[in-house]
Coordinates of C-alpha atoms and ligand atoms in Angstrom, one line a residue:
M1 CA 24.9 17.0 10.8
K2 CA 27.0 13.9 11.5
C3 CA 26.4 10.3 10.3
T4 CA 24.6 8.4 13.0
S5 CA 26.6 5.3 12.2
C6 CA 30.2 6.4 11.6
G7 CA 30.4 10.1 12.6
A8 CA 31.4 11.3 9.1
I9 CA 29.5 14.3 7.5
A10 CA 25.9 13.2 6.8
V11 CA 24.5 13.6 3.2
V12 CA 21.0 12.4 3.9
A13 CA 18.8 13.3 6.9
L14 CA 16.1 10.8 7.8
P15 CA 13.9 12.2 10.6
S16 CA 11.6 9.1 10.4
H17 CA 14.4 7.0 11.6
H18 CA 15.9 9.7 13.9
S19 CA 19.1 9.3 11.8
G20 CA 21.3 11.0 9.3
F21 CA 23.8 9.1 7.1
C22 CA 26.9 9.5 5.0
E23 CA 26.8 8.0 1.5
V24 CA 28.2 4.6 2.5
C25 CA 26.1 4.2 5.6
F26 CA 23.0 5.4 3.7
F27 CA 23.5 2.6 1.2
N28 CA 23.9 0.1 4.1
F29 CA 20.7 1.5 5.6
F30 CA 18.8 1.1 2.3
T31 CA 20.1 -2.5 1.8
G32 CA 19.1 -3.3 5.4
Q33 CA 15.5 -2.0 4.8
V34 CA 15.2 -4.0 1.6
E35 CA 16.5 -7.2 3.2
K36 CA 14.3 -6.7 6.2
G37 CA 11.3 -6.1 3.9
I38 CA 12.0 -9.3 2.0
R39 CA 12.6 -11.4 5.2
R40 CA 9.7 -10.1 7.3
Q41 CA 7.1 -10.7 4.6
K42 CA 8.9 -13.8 3.2
L43 CA 8.8 -12.3 -0.3
F44 CA 11.3 -14.6 -2.1
T45 CA 14.7 -16.4 -1.8
R46 CA 17.8 -16.6 -3.9
E47 CA 16.3 -19.7 -5.6
D48 CA 13.6 -17.5 -7.2
T49 CA 13.6 -16.1 -10.7
I50 CA 12.4 -12.5 -10.4
L51 CA 10.8 -10.5 -13.1
V52 CA 11.0 -6.8 -12.2
A53 CA 8.6 -4.4 -13.8
L54 CA 10.6 -1.4 -15.0
S55 CA 8.7 1.7 -15.8
G56 CA 11.9 3.8 -16.2
G57 CA 11.2 5.8 -13.0
K58 CA 13.5 6.0 -10.0
D59 CA 11.8 3.4 -7.9
S60 CA 11.7 0.5 -10.3
L61 CA 15.3 1.1 -11.5
A62 CA 16.5 1.5 -7.9
L63 CA 14.8 -1.9 -7.1
A64 CA 16.4 -3.7 -10.0
Y65 CA 19.8 -2.2 -9.1
E66 CA 19.6 -3.2 -5.5
L67 CA 18.3 -6.8 -6.1
T68 CA 20.9 -7.4 -8.8
R69 CA 23.6 -6.1 -6.4
L70 CA 22.4 -8.5 -3.7
G71 CA 22.8 -11.4 -6.1
Y72 CA 19.2 -12.2 -6.9
A73 CA 18.3 -13.6 -10.4
V74 CA 16.6 -10.5 -12.0
T75 CA 15.1 -9.9 -15.5
G76 CA 13.5 -6.6 -16.4
L77 CA 10.1 -6.2 -18.0
H78 CA 9.1 -3.0 -19.7
I79 CA 5.6 -2.3 -21.0
D80 CA 5.8 0.3 -23.8
L81 CA 2.5 2.0 -23.5
G82 CA 2.7 3.7 -26.9
I83 CA 2.2 7.2 -25.6
P84 CA 4.3 9.5 -28.0
A85 CA 4.9 12.2 -25.4
S86 CA 6.4 10.0 -22.7
S87 CA 6.9 6.3 -23.7
P88 CA 10.0 6.7 -25.9
A89 CA 11.9 8.4 -23.1
A90 CA 10.7 5.8 -20.6
R91 CA 11.8 3.0 -22.8
A92 CA 15.2 4.6 -23.6
A93 CA 15.9 5.0 -19.8
V94 CA 15.1 1.3 -19.2
D95 CA 17.1 0.2 -22.3
G96 CA 20.1 2.3 -21.2
F97 CA 19.9 1.0 -17.6
C98 CA 19.7 -2.7 -18.6
R99 CA 22.6 -2.3 -21.1
R100 CA 24.8 -0.6 -18.5
H101 CA 24.1 -3.2 -15.8
G102 CA 24.0 -6.3 -18.0
L103 CA 20.3 -7.0 -17.2
A104 CA 18.1 -9.1 -19.4
L105 CA 15.1 -7.2 -20.6
I106 CA 11.7 -8.2 -22.0
V107 CA 9.7 -5.4 -23.8
K108 CA 6.0 -5.7 -24.5
E109 CA 4.7 -3.1 -26.9
M110 CA 1.1 -2.1 -26.4
E111 CA 0.8 -0.8 -30.0
A112 CA 1.5 -4.3 -31.3
E113 CA -1.1 -5.7 -28.8
G114 CA -3.7 -3.3 -30.1
L115 CA -3.7 -1.6 -26.8
A116 CA -1.7 1.6 -27.2
I117 CA -2.9 3.9 -24.4
P118 CA -3.9 6.9 -26.7
R119 CA -6.1 4.5 -28.7
V120 CA -7.6 3.0 -25.6
R121 CA -8.4 6.5 -24.3
A122 CA -10.0 7.5 -27.6
A123 CA -12.1 4.4 -27.7
L124 CA -13.2 4.6 -24.1
L125 CA -13.5 8.3 -23.4
N126 CA -16.1 7.7 -20.6
R127 CA -13.7 5.6 -18.4
P128 CA -10.7 7.1 -16.4
I129 CA -7.7 6.2 -18.5
C130 CA -5.4 5.6 -15.6
S131 CA -7.5 2.8 -14.3
L132 CA -7.6 1.2 -17.7
C133 CA -3.9 1.7 -18.1
G134 CA -3.3 0.1 -14.7
K135 CA -5.4 -2.8 -15.6
I136 CA -3.5 -3.3 -18.9
K137 CA -0.1 -3.1 -17.1
R138 CA -1.1 -5.6 -14.4
H139 CA -2.5 -8.0 -17.0
F140 CA 0.8 -8.1 -18.9
F141 CA 2.9 -8.3 -15.7
N142 CA 1.0 -11.4 -14.8
R143 CA 0.9 -12.8 -18.3
V144 CA 4.6 -12.5 -19.0
A145 CA 5.6 -13.9 -15.6
L146 CA 3.3 -16.9 -16.0
E147 CA 4.1 -17.5 -19.7
Q148 CA 7.9 -17.3 -19.2
G149 CA 8.0 -19.2 -16.0
F150 CA 9.2 -16.5 -13.5
T151 CA 8.5 -17.5 -9.9
V152 CA 8.1 -13.9 -8.7
L153 CA 6.9 -10.6 -10.2
A154 CA 8.4 -7.5 -8.4
T155 CA 7.3 -3.9 -8.6
G156 CA 8.9 -0.7 -7.3
H157 CA 6.1 0.5 -5.1
N158 CA 7.5 2.4 -2.1
L159 CA 6.1 3.1 1.3
D160 CA 4.4 6.4 0.2
D161 CA 2.7 4.7 -2.7
E162 CA 1.4 1.9 -0.3
V163 CA 0.3 4.3 2.4
A164 CA -1.5 6.6 0.0
R165 CA -3.3 3.6 -1.6
L166 CA -4.2 2.1 1.8
F167 CA -5.5 5.5 2.9
S168 CA -7.7 5.8 -0.2
N169 CA -9.0 2.2 0.2
T170 CA -9.8 2.9 3.8
L171 CA -11.6 6.2 3.0
R172 CA -13.9 4.1 0.8
W173 CA -13.8 1.0 3.1
D174 CA -13.1 -1.0 0.0
I175 CA -12.9 -4.5 1.5
A176 CA -11.8 -6.2 -1.7
Y177 CA -8.8 -4.0 -2.0
L178 CA -8.1 -3.9 1.8
S179 CA -8.1 -7.7 1.8
D180 CA -5.1 -8.1 -0.5
Q181 CA -3.2 -4.9 -0.3
G182 CA 0.4 -5.5 0.9
P183 CA 3.9 -6.3 -0.2
L184 CA 3.0 -9.9 -1.0
L185 CA 0.3 -11.5 -3.1
E186 CA 0.7 -15.3 -3.2
A187 CA 0.6 -17.1 -6.5
E188 CA -2.7 -18.9 -7.4
E189 CA -2.9 -21.7 -9.8
G190 CA -6.6 -22.0 -10.6
H191 CA -8.7 -20.0 -13.2
G192 CA -5.7 -19.3 -15.5
G193 CA -3.4 -18.3 -12.7
F194 CA -1.9 -15.4 -10.8
A195 CA 1.9 -15.0 -10.5
R196 CA 3.4 -14.3 -7.0
K197 CA 3.6 -10.5 -6.7
V198 CA 6.0 -8.6 -4.4
K199 CA 6.9 -5.0 -3.5
P200 CA 10.4 -5.2 -1.9
L201 CA 10.7 -1.4 -1.4
W202 CA 7.6 -1.3 1.0
R203 CA 9.7 -0.1 3.9
L204 CA 11.4 2.8 2.0
S205 CA 9.9 6.2 1.4
E206 CA 9.9 8.0 -1.9
F207 CA 12.5 10.4 -0.5
E208 CA 14.8 7.5 0.4
T209 CA 14.5 5.8 -3.0
A210 CA 15.1 9.2 -4.8
N211 CA 18.2 9.7 -2.7
Y212 CA 19.3 6.2 -3.5
A213 CA 18.8 6.6 -7.2
F214 CA 20.6 9.9 -7.2
L215 CA 23.6 8.7 -5.1
R216 CA 24.0 5.6 -7.2
G217 CA 24.0 7.7 -10.4
I218 CA 20.9 5.9 -11.8
D219 CA 19.7 7.7 -15.0
Y220 CA 16.0 7.6 -14.7
H221 CA 13.1 8.9 -16.7
Y222 CA 10.9 11.7 -15.4
A223 CA 8.9 13.1 -18.5
P224 CA 5.4 13.1 -17.0
C225 CA 2.7 11.1 -18.8
P226 CA 0.3 13.6 -20.6
Y227 CA -2.7 11.9 -19.0
S228 CA -1.3 12.1 -15.5
R229 CA -3.6 13.9 -13.1
G230 CA -3.4 11.8 -9.9
A231 CA -5.0 14.6 -7.9
S232 CA -6.4 12.5 -5.0
F233 CA -3.4 10.3 -4.8
T234 CA -1.0 13.3 -4.7
F235 CA -3.3 15.0 -2.1
H236 CA -3.2 11.9 0.1
K237 CA 0.6 11.8 -0.2
K238 CA 0.7 15.4 0.9
L239 CA -1.5 14.8 3.9
W240 CA 0.8 11.9 4.9
A241 CA 3.9 14.1 4.4
D242 CA 2.5 16.7 6.8
L243 CA 1.6 14.0 9.4
E244 CA 5.0 12.4 9.1
E245 CA 6.7 15.7 9.6
K246 CA 4.8 16.2 12.9
M247 CA 5.1 12.6 13.9
P248 CA 8.2 11.0 12.4
G249 CA 7.9 7.2 11.8
R250 CA 4.0 7.3 11.8
K251 CA 3.8 6.2 8.1
L252 CA 5.7 3.0 8.6
D253 CA 3.9 2.2 11.8
F254 CA 0.5 2.7 10.2
Y255 CA 1.4 0.4 7.3
Q256 CA 3.0 -2.3 9.4
G257 CA 0.0 -2.2 11.8
F258 CA -2.3 -2.7 8.9
L259 CA -0.3 -5.7 7.6
E260 CA -0.2 -7.3 11.1
R261 CA -3.7 -6.5 12.4
G262 CA -5.9 -5.0 9.7
R263 CA -5.3 -7.0 6.5
P264 CA -6.0 -10.5 8.1
V265 CA -9.5 -9.3 9.2
F266 CA -10.4 -7.9 5.8
A267 CA -8.9 -11.0 4.1
G268 CA -11.3 -13.2 6.2
V269 CA -14.3 -11.2 5.1
E270 CA -13.3 -11.3 1.4
A271 CA -12.6 -15.0 1.5
R272 CA -16.3 -15.5 2.5
E273 CA -17.7 -12.9 0.1
G274 CA -15.0 -12.9 -2.7
A275 CA -15.8 -13.0 -6.4
F276 CA -16.0 -16.3 -8.3
L277 CA -13.2 -16.4 -11.0
R278 CA -12.9 -18.3 -14.2
P279 CA -10.4 -18.3 -17.1
C280 CA -11.0 -15.6 -19.8
A281 CA -12.3 -17.2 -23.1
S282 CA -9.7 -15.4 -25.1
C283 CA -6.4 -15.1 -23.1
G284 CA -7.1 -17.7 -20.4
L285 CA -6.2 -15.5 -17.5
P286 CA -8.5 -15.2 -14.5
T287 CA -11.6 -13.0 -14.7
S288 CA -14.9 -12.6 -12.7
S289 CA -16.9 -11.9 -15.9
E290 CA -18.8 -14.4 -17.9
E291 CA -16.6 -14.6 -21.0
L292 CA -13.8 -12.1 -21.7
C293 CA -11.4 -10.5 -19.1
G294 CA -11.3 -6.7 -18.8
V295 CA -8.2 -6.3 -21.0
C296 CA -9.6 -8.6 -23.8
R297 CA -12.8 -6.5 -23.7
I298 CA -10.8 -3.3 -24.0
R299 CA -8.9 -4.8 -26.9
A300 CA -12.1 -5.7 -28.7
I301 CA -13.6 -2.2 -28.3
V302 CA -10.3 -0.6 -29.5
G303 CA -10.3 -2.9 -32.5
R304 CA -13.8 -1.9 -33.5
E305 CA -13.0 1.8 -33.1
K306 CA -9.8 1.5 -35.1
K307 CA -11.7 0.2 -38.1
G308 CA -13.7 3.4 -38.0
S309 CA -11.2 6.2 -37.5
E310 CA -7.7 6.8 -36.4
P311 CA -7.4 8.7 -33.1
V312 CA -5.2 11.8 -32.9
L313 CA -2.2 10.8 -30.8
P314 CA -0.8 13.4 -28.4
Ligands
SF4_401 S1 -0.5 8.6 -15.7 FE1 -2.2 7.2 -16.1 S2 -2.2 6.8 -18.4 FE2 -0.3 7.7 -17.8 S3 1.1 6.0 -17.5 FE3 0.3 6.5 -15.5 S4 -1.5 5.2 -15.3 FE4 -1.0 5.2 -17.5
ZN402 ZN1 28.6 6.9 7.9
ZN403 ZN1 -8.5 -12.1 -21.6

């Protein structure tokens, strides 16, 4: 196959875009999609200070690499989840990446916060650990961004992540989630505050970010989390991969159609019926509950359990 842009031998075939690219033209394609994603959704400008959440995986490191290359002011944030089987490797990948590319890095250790994931899991066995872990990560993304004055918080979610989540929210007709899913969540000042959140890779598939990370020589982390199951999420991604193979380009059309025509409708309903928020009595961040936010409640439960017995860490 020949490169669609320059006629050299192609190294990446992209049926969704009816194209194939050599390495140089693939990098140009990738940059073009990131820039289009930033421009179309007005995510941020070069005046912004951007905190990029770095898990150590290919997407977040590819995002930090590309934004730095494009001249944006980027700082990394890594949440060390304290999971012995996977967190040290994730942290080492982030540390190594930031050192190699001269990127400032902030690390938040969940063990020091009384929220190491194995302890949370042991204390709250009746709750799905991934939803608690997601809540904890989002809490610290928001908190560090607000406390340290960053104007934007960026995550490496790609098009496949977004479409799988949208599909799952649609299957449940979850209006609260459908009303604010998308590449941009505006900052809010009241109730303790929400940082502006963006997903600049929303136009790029997992295949495209994986190729980008590989061709750029990015050393990422892929030791799976021992608690990872993700069955329904993976199943939805597989369904979409089959659909995309039969109908190239469908995934991006579906997601863009939602952003243009679906989300505004759900946002209108949620604005009328949305939850009342107030600042958490302990950390001051927004919550819909009477006193403590979800993460401060988890911390209190873990603290009580810890006094009793030490959980066995995997
Ligand atoms: S798989 Fe679940 S527990 Fe493990 S890091 Fe991901 S969200 Fe957290
Ligand atoms: Zn080319
Ligand atoms: Zn709180």
